[in-house]
Amino acid sequence: DKLDIADVVLVHKVDGLIVANTTVSRPDSLLSSNKNETGGLSGAPLKNLSTTVIRDMYKLTNGKIPIIGVGGVSNGADALEKIKAGASLVQVYSALTYQGPPLAKKILQELEELLKRIECKNVSELIGIDVEL
């Protein structure tokens, strides 16, 4: 349960959380003929669920614990969405597997452009901005 995890993390002064790497749930939006297979689901289908869990954990920890946001990040907008939901750092895995090492530079360039558009000088100003504490 998220509340129990948040309580333990706060009481024991955990340095950070990685949220949310994979899920065994299957969103209705999955179109693959393999959608009923068992095991962990990662990548794009996890994006919205992951962002929700990041937001929930940020709120439950009152923004006091750094969160590494994972799940469905494949571009700068995805990274920014995780940051605004409460992620201090963003991890990329599945998209890196498909797009290769140039993805890191692409995400950074896109994120930099997004920050310029909203006239934000430092991405840290946006951590958890979409969450009401």
mmCIF file with all atom_site columns, C-alpha atoms in Angstrom:
data_model
loop_
_atom_site.group_PDB
_atom_site.id
_atom_site.type_symbol
_atom_site.label_atom_id
_atom_site.label_alt_id
_atom_site.label_comp_id
_atom_site.label_asym_id
_atom_site.label_entity_id
_atom_site.label_seq_id
_atom_site.pdbx_PDB_ins_code
_atom_site.Cartn_x
_atom_site.Cartn_y
_atom_site.Cartn_z
_atom_site.occupancy
_atom_site.B_iso_or_equiv
_atom_site.pdbx_formal_charge
_atom_site.auth_seq_id
_atom_site.auth_comp_id
_atom_site.auth_asym_id
_atom_site.auth_atom_id
_atom_site.pdbx_PDB_model_num
ATOM 1   C CA . ASP A 1 1   ? 0.000  0.000   0.000   1.00 0.00 ? 1   ASP A CA 1
ATOM 2   C CA . LYS A 1 2   ? 1.326  3.448   -0.921  1.00 0.00 ? 2   LYS A CA 1
ATOM 3   C CA . LEU A 1 3   ? 0.489  4.979   2.450   1.00 0.00 ? 3   LEU A CA 1
ATOM 4   C CA . ASP A 1 4   ? 2.408  2.247   4.292   1.00 0.00 ? 4   ASP A CA 1
ATOM 5   C CA . ILE A 1 5   ? 5.408  2.716   1.999   1.00 0.00 ? 5   ILE A CA 1
ATOM 6   C CA . ALA A 1 6   ? 5.336  6.479   2.511   1.00 0.00 ? 6   ALA A CA 1
ATOM 7   C CA . ASP A 1 7   ? 5.179  6.039   6.295   1.00 0.00 ? 7   ASP A CA 1
ATOM 8   C CA . VAL A 1 8   ? 8.151  3.656   6.343   1.00 0.00 ? 8   VAL A CA 1
ATOM 9   C CA . VAL A 1 9   ? 10.172 5.879   4.028   1.00 0.00 ? 9   VAL A CA 1
ATOM 10  C CA . LEU A 1 10  ? 9.581  8.932   6.203   1.00 0.00 ? 10  LEU A CA 1
ATOM 11  C CA . VAL A 1 11  ? 10.131 7.199   9.554   1.00 0.00 ? 11  VAL A CA 1
ATOM 12  C CA . HIS A 1 12  ? 13.358 5.520   8.440   1.00 0.00 ? 12  HIS A CA 1
ATOM 13  C CA . LYS A 1 13  ? 14.606 8.540   6.491   1.00 0.00 ? 13  LYS A CA 1
ATOM 14  C CA . VAL A 1 14  ? 15.087 6.652   3.240   1.00 0.00 ? 14  VAL A CA 1
ATOM 15  C CA . ASP A 1 15  ? 17.251 8.596   0.776   1.00 0.00 ? 15  ASP A CA 1
ATOM 16  C CA . GLY A 1 16  ? 14.867 8.195   -2.171  1.00 0.00 ? 16  GLY A CA 1
ATOM 17  C CA . LEU A 1 17  ? 12.320 6.092   -4.035  1.00 0.00 ? 17  LEU A CA 1
ATOM 18  C CA . ILE A 1 18  ? 12.232 4.662   -7.531  1.00 0.00 ? 18  ILE A CA 1
ATOM 19  C CA . VAL A 1 19  ? 8.635  4.920   -8.749  1.00 0.00 ? 19  VAL A CA 1
ATOM 20  C CA . ALA A 1 20  ? 7.250  2.945   -10.813 1.00 0.00 ? 20  ALA A CA 1
ATOM 21  C CA . ASN A 1 21  ? 9.377  0.582   -12.826 1.00 0.00 ? 21  ASN A CA 1
ATOM 22  C CA . THR A 1 22  ? 6.891  -2.073  -13.993 1.00 0.00 ? 22  THR A CA 1
ATOM 23  C CA . THR A 1 23  ? 3.353  -3.246  -13.361 1.00 0.00 ? 23  THR A CA 1
ATOM 24  C CA . VAL A 1 24  ? 1.583  -6.570  -13.589 1.00 0.00 ? 24  VAL A CA 1
ATOM 25  C CA . SER A 1 25  ? -1.693 -4.796  -14.363 1.00 0.00 ? 25  SER A CA 1
ATOM 26  C CA . ARG A 1 26  ? -2.862 -4.463  -17.943 1.00 0.00 ? 26  ARG A CA 1
ATOM 27  C CA . PRO A 1 27  ? -4.458 -1.168  -18.995 1.00 0.00 ? 27  PRO A CA 1
ATOM 28  C CA . ASP A 1 28  ? -7.540 -1.408  -21.227 1.00 0.00 ? 28  ASP A CA 1
ATOM 29  C CA . SER A 1 29  ? -5.648 0.661   -23.806 1.00 0.00 ? 29  SER A CA 1
ATOM 30  C CA . LEU A 1 30  ? -3.289 -2.233  -24.633 1.00 0.00 ? 30  LEU A CA 1
ATOM 31  C CA . LEU A 1 31  ? -3.867 -3.371  -28.205 1.00 0.00 ? 31  LEU A CA 1
ATOM 32  C CA . SER A 1 32  ? -1.232 -6.092  -28.532 1.00 0.00 ? 32  SER A CA 1
ATOM 33  C CA . SER A 1 33  ? -2.342 -9.665  -29.071 1.00 0.00 ? 33  SER A CA 1
ATOM 34  C CA . ASN A 1 34  ? 0.054  -10.448 -26.198 1.00 0.00 ? 34  ASN A CA 1
ATOM 35  C CA . LYS A 1 35  ? -1.760 -8.208  -23.738 1.00 0.00 ? 35  LYS A CA 1
ATOM 36  C CA . ASN A 1 36  ? -2.898 -11.118 -21.572 1.00 0.00 ? 36  ASN A CA 1
ATOM 37  C CA . GLU A 1 37  ? 0.600  -12.484 -20.974 1.00 0.00 ? 37  GLU A CA 1
ATOM 38  C CA . THR A 1 38  ? 1.800  -12.550 -17.389 1.00 0.00 ? 38  THR A CA 1
ATOM 39  C CA . GLY A 1 39  ? 4.825  -10.687 -16.087 1.00 0.00 ? 39  GLY A CA 1
ATOM 40  C CA . GLY A 1 40  ? 5.940  -7.095  -15.754 1.00 0.00 ? 40  GLY A CA 1
ATOM 41  C CA . LEU A 1 41  ? 4.768  -4.478  -18.208 1.00 0.00 ? 41  LEU A CA 1
ATOM 42  C CA . SER A 1 42  ? 7.032  -1.507  -18.870 1.00 0.00 ? 42  SER A CA 1
ATOM 43  C CA . GLY A 1 43  ? 7.485  1.334   -21.314 1.00 0.00 ? 43  GLY A CA 1
ATOM 44  C CA . ALA A 1 44  ? 4.803  3.481   -22.929 1.00 0.00 ? 44  ALA A CA 1
ATOM 45  C CA . PRO A 1 45  ? 1.776  1.511   -21.637 1.00 0.00 ? 45  PRO A CA 1
ATOM 46  C CA . LEU A 1 46  ? 2.966  2.248   -18.086 1.00 0.00 ? 46  LEU A CA 1
ATOM 47  C CA . LYS A 1 47  ? 3.349  6.013   -18.579 1.00 0.00 ? 47  LYS A CA 1
ATOM 48  C CA . ASN A 1 48  ? 0.054  7.312   -17.150 1.00 0.00 ? 48  ASN A CA 1
ATOM 49  C CA . LEU A 1 49  ? -0.085 4.811   -14.295 1.00 0.00 ? 49  LEU A CA 1
ATOM 50  C CA . SER A 1 50  ? 3.513  5.616   -13.387 1.00 0.00 ? 50  SER A CA 1
ATOM 51  C CA . THR A 1 51  ? 2.881  9.356   -13.369 1.00 0.00 ? 51  THR A CA 1
ATOM 52  C CA . THR A 1 52  ? -0.126 8.846   -11.096 1.00 0.00 ? 52  THR A CA 1
ATOM 53  C CA . VAL A 1 53  ? 1.922  6.784   -8.641  1.00 0.00 ? 53  VAL A CA 1
ATOM 54  C CA . ILE A 1 54  ? 4.741  9.371   -8.692  1.00 0.00 ? 54  ILE A CA 1
ATOM 55  C CA . ARG A 1 55  ? 2.195  12.094  -7.911  1.00 0.00 ? 55  ARG A CA 1
ATOM 56  C CA . ASP A 1 56  ? 0.660  10.007  -5.119  1.00 0.00 ? 56  ASP A CA 1
ATOM 57  C CA . MET A 1 57  ? 4.021  9.220   -3.504  1.00 0.00 ? 57  MET A CA 1
ATOM 58  C CA . TYR A 1 58  ? 5.169  12.837  -3.750  1.00 0.00 ? 58  TYR A CA 1
ATOM 59  C CA . LYS A 1 59  ? 2.003  13.910  -1.978  1.00 0.00 ? 59  LYS A CA 1
ATOM 60  C CA . LEU A 1 60  ? 2.141  11.139  0.648   1.00 0.00 ? 60  LEU A CA 1
ATOM 61  C CA . THR A 1 61  ? 5.757  12.034  1.490   1.00 0.00 ? 61  THR A CA 1
ATOM 62  C CA . ASN A 1 62  ? 5.002  15.777  1.445   1.00 0.00 ? 62  ASN A CA 1
ATOM 63  C CA . GLY A 1 63  ? 7.673  16.234  -1.201  1.00 0.00 ? 63  GLY A CA 1
ATOM 64  C CA . LYS A 1 64  ? 10.374 15.377  1.374   1.00 0.00 ? 64  LYS A CA 1
ATOM 65  C CA . ILE A 1 65  ? 11.784 12.271  -0.328  1.00 0.00 ? 65  ILE A CA 1
ATOM 66  C CA . PRO A 1 66  ? 13.507 12.450  -3.722  1.00 0.00 ? 66  PRO A CA 1
ATOM 67  C CA . ILE A 1 67  ? 11.663 10.356  -6.288  1.00 0.00 ? 67  ILE A CA 1
ATOM 68  C CA . ILE A 1 68  ? 13.205 8.795   -9.366  1.00 0.00 ? 68  ILE A CA 1
ATOM 69  C CA . GLY A 1 69  ? 10.382 8.756   -11.899 1.00 0.00 ? 69  GLY A CA 1
ATOM 70  C CA . VAL A 1 70  ? 10.321 5.743   -14.200 1.00 0.00 ? 70  VAL A CA 1
ATOM 71  C CA . GLY A 1 71  ? 7.825  4.384   -16.673 1.00 0.00 ? 71  GLY A CA 1
ATOM 72  C CA . GLY A 1 72  ? 7.041  5.385   -20.223 1.00 0.00 ? 72  GLY A CA 1
ATOM 73  C CA . VAL A 1 73  ? 9.625  8.127   -20.627 1.00 0.00 ? 73  VAL A CA 1
ATOM 74  C CA . SER A 1 74  ? 10.624 8.429   -24.282 1.00 0.00 ? 74  SER A CA 1
ATOM 75  C CA . ASN A 1 75  ? 10.914 12.197  -24.853 1.00 0.00 ? 75  ASN A CA 1
ATOM 76  C CA . GLY A 1 76  ? 11.373 15.530  -23.124 1.00 0.00 ? 76  GLY A CA 1
ATOM 77  C CA . ALA A 1 77  ? 7.643  16.037  -22.575 1.00 0.00 ? 77  ALA A CA 1
ATOM 78  C CA . ASP A 1 78  ? 7.399  12.671  -20.794 1.00 0.00 ? 78  ASP A CA 1
ATOM 79  C CA . ALA A 1 79  ? 10.344 13.608  -18.577 1.00 0.00 ? 79  ALA A CA 1
ATOM 80  C CA . LEU A 1 80  ? 8.800  16.979  -17.752 1.00 0.00 ? 80  LEU A CA 1
ATOM 81  C CA . GLU A 1 81  ? 5.493  15.313  -16.897 1.00 0.00 ? 81  GLU A CA 1
ATOM 82  C CA . LYS A 1 82  ? 7.262  13.063  -14.362 1.00 0.00 ? 82  LYS A CA 1
ATOM 83  C CA . ILE A 1 83  ? 9.121  16.050  -12.885 1.00 0.00 ? 83  ILE A CA 1
ATOM 84  C CA . LYS A 1 84  ? 5.946  18.097  -12.499 1.00 0.00 ? 84  LYS A CA 1
ATOM 85  C CA . ALA A 1 85  ? 4.342  15.078  -10.799 1.00 0.00 ? 85  ALA A CA 1
ATOM 86  C CA . GLY A 1 86  ? 7.161  15.040  -8.233  1.00 0.00 ? 86  GLY A CA 1
ATOM 87  C CA . ALA A 1 87  ? 10.171 13.282  -9.714  1.00 0.00 ? 87  ALA A CA 1
ATOM 88  C CA . SER A 1 88  ? 13.543 14.800  -8.812  1.00 0.00 ? 88  SER A CA 1
ATOM 89  C CA . LEU A 1 89  ? 15.239 12.508  -11.318 1.00 0.00 ? 89  LEU A CA 1
ATOM 90  C CA . VAL A 1 90  ? 13.967 10.597  -14.344 1.00 0.00 ? 90  VAL A CA 1
ATOM 91  C CA . GLN A 1 91  ? 15.071 7.139   -15.422 1.00 0.00 ? 91  GLN A CA 1
ATOM 92  C CA . VAL A 1 92  ? 14.787 5.833   -18.967 1.00 0.00 ? 92  VAL A CA 1
ATOM 93  C CA . TYR A 1 93  ? 14.944 2.163   -19.823 1.00 0.00 ? 93  TYR A CA 1
ATOM 94  C CA . SER A 1 94  ? 12.505 0.655   -22.323 1.00 0.00 ? 94  SER A CA 1
ATOM 95  C CA . ALA A 1 95  ? 12.725 3.578   -24.762 1.00 0.00 ? 95  ALA A CA 1
ATOM 96  C CA . LEU A 1 96  ? 16.521 3.435   -24.521 1.00 0.00 ? 96  LEU A CA 1
ATOM 97  C CA . THR A 1 97  ? 16.360 -0.203  -25.572 1.00 0.00 ? 97  THR A CA 1
ATOM 98  C CA . TYR A 1 98  ? 14.383 0.712   -28.698 1.00 0.00 ? 98  TYR A CA 1
ATOM 99  C CA . GLN A 1 99  ? 15.926 4.085   -29.578 1.00 0.00 ? 99  GLN A CA 1
ATOM 100 C CA . GLY A 1 100 ? 19.500 3.567   -28.395 1.00 0.00 ? 100 GLY A CA 1
ATOM 101 C CA . PRO A 1 101 ? 21.994 5.894   -26.675 1.00 0.00 ? 101 PRO A CA 1
ATOM 102 C CA . PRO A 1 102 ? 21.108 9.005   -28.764 1.00 0.00 ? 102 PRO A CA 1
ATOM 103 C CA . LEU A 1 103 ? 17.818 9.074   -26.832 1.00 0.00 ? 103 LEU A CA 1
ATOM 104 C CA . ALA A 1 104 ? 19.468 10.679  -23.781 1.00 0.00 ? 104 ALA A CA 1
ATOM 105 C CA . LYS A 1 105 ? 20.655 13.684  -25.779 1.00 0.00 ? 105 LYS A CA 1
ATOM 106 C CA . LYS A 1 106 ? 17.268 13.940  -27.542 1.00 0.00 ? 106 LYS A CA 1
ATOM 107 C CA . ILE A 1 107 ? 15.401 14.009  -24.218 1.00 0.00 ? 107 ILE A CA 1
ATOM 108 C CA . LEU A 1 108 ? 17.750 16.652  -22.808 1.00 0.00 ? 108 LEU A CA 1
ATOM 109 C CA . GLN A 1 109 ? 17.396 18.858  -25.898 1.00 0.00 ? 109 GLN A CA 1
ATOM 110 C CA . GLU A 1 110 ? 13.605 18.558  -25.852 1.00 0.00 ? 110 GLU A CA 1
ATOM 111 C CA . LEU A 1 111 ? 13.478 19.258  -22.126 1.00 0.00 ? 111 LEU A CA 1
ATOM 112 C CA . GLU A 1 112 ? 15.696 22.304  -22.568 1.00 0.00 ? 112 GLU A CA 1
ATOM 113 C CA . GLU A 1 113 ? 13.376 23.620  -25.303 1.00 0.00 ? 113 GLU A CA 1
ATOM 114 C CA . LEU A 1 114 ? 10.302 23.052  -23.127 1.00 0.00 ? 114 LEU A CA 1
ATOM 115 C CA . LEU A 1 115 ? 11.934 24.941  -20.251 1.00 0.00 ? 115 LEU A CA 1
ATOM 116 C CA . LYS A 1 116 ? 12.774 27.866  -22.552 1.00 0.00 ? 116 LYS A CA 1
ATOM 117 C CA . ARG A 1 117 ? 9.163  28.028  -23.742 1.00 0.00 ? 117 ARG A CA 1
ATOM 118 C CA . ILE A 1 118 ? 7.868  28.400  -20.209 1.00 0.00 ? 118 ILE A CA 1
ATOM 119 C CA . GLU A 1 119 ? 10.771 30.673  -19.233 1.00 0.00 ? 119 GLU A CA 1
ATOM 120 C CA . CYS A 1 120 ? 12.057 28.328  -16.550 1.00 0.00 ? 120 CYS A CA 1
ATOM 121 C CA . LYS A 1 121 ? 15.768 28.618  -15.793 1.00 0.00 ? 121 LYS A CA 1
ATOM 122 C CA . ASN A 1 122 ? 16.113 25.519  -13.623 1.00 0.00 ? 122 ASN A CA 1
ATOM 123 C CA . VAL A 1 123 ? 14.129 22.304  -13.881 1.00 0.00 ? 123 VAL A CA 1
ATOM 124 C CA . SER A 1 124 ? 14.239 21.918  -10.088 1.00 0.00 ? 124 SER A CA 1
ATOM 125 C CA . GLU A 1 125 ? 11.694 24.755  -9.872  1.00 0.00 ? 125 GLU A CA 1
ATOM 126 C CA . LEU A 1 126 ? 9.146  22.417  -11.467 1.00 0.00 ? 126 LEU A CA 1
ATOM 127 C CA . ILE A 1 127 ? 9.506  19.381  -9.192  1.00 0.00 ? 127 ILE A CA 1
ATOM 128 C CA . GLY A 1 128 ? 6.034  18.555  -7.913  1.00 0.00 ? 128 GLY A CA 1
ATOM 129 C CA . ILE A 1 129 ? 4.473  21.740  -9.299  1.00 0.00 ? 129 ILE A CA 1
ATOM 130 C CA . ASP A 1 130 ? 1.369  19.799  -10.421 1.00 0.00 ? 130 ASP A CA 1
ATOM 131 C CA . VAL A 1 131 ? 0.807  18.341  -6.956  1.00 0.00 ? 131 VAL A CA 1
ATOM 132 C CA . GLU A 1 132 ? -1.168 19.991  -4.176  1.00 0.00 ? 132 GLU A CA 1
ATOM 133 C CA . LEU A 1 133 ? 0.488  19.252  -0.847  1.00 0.00 ? 133 LEU A CA 1
#
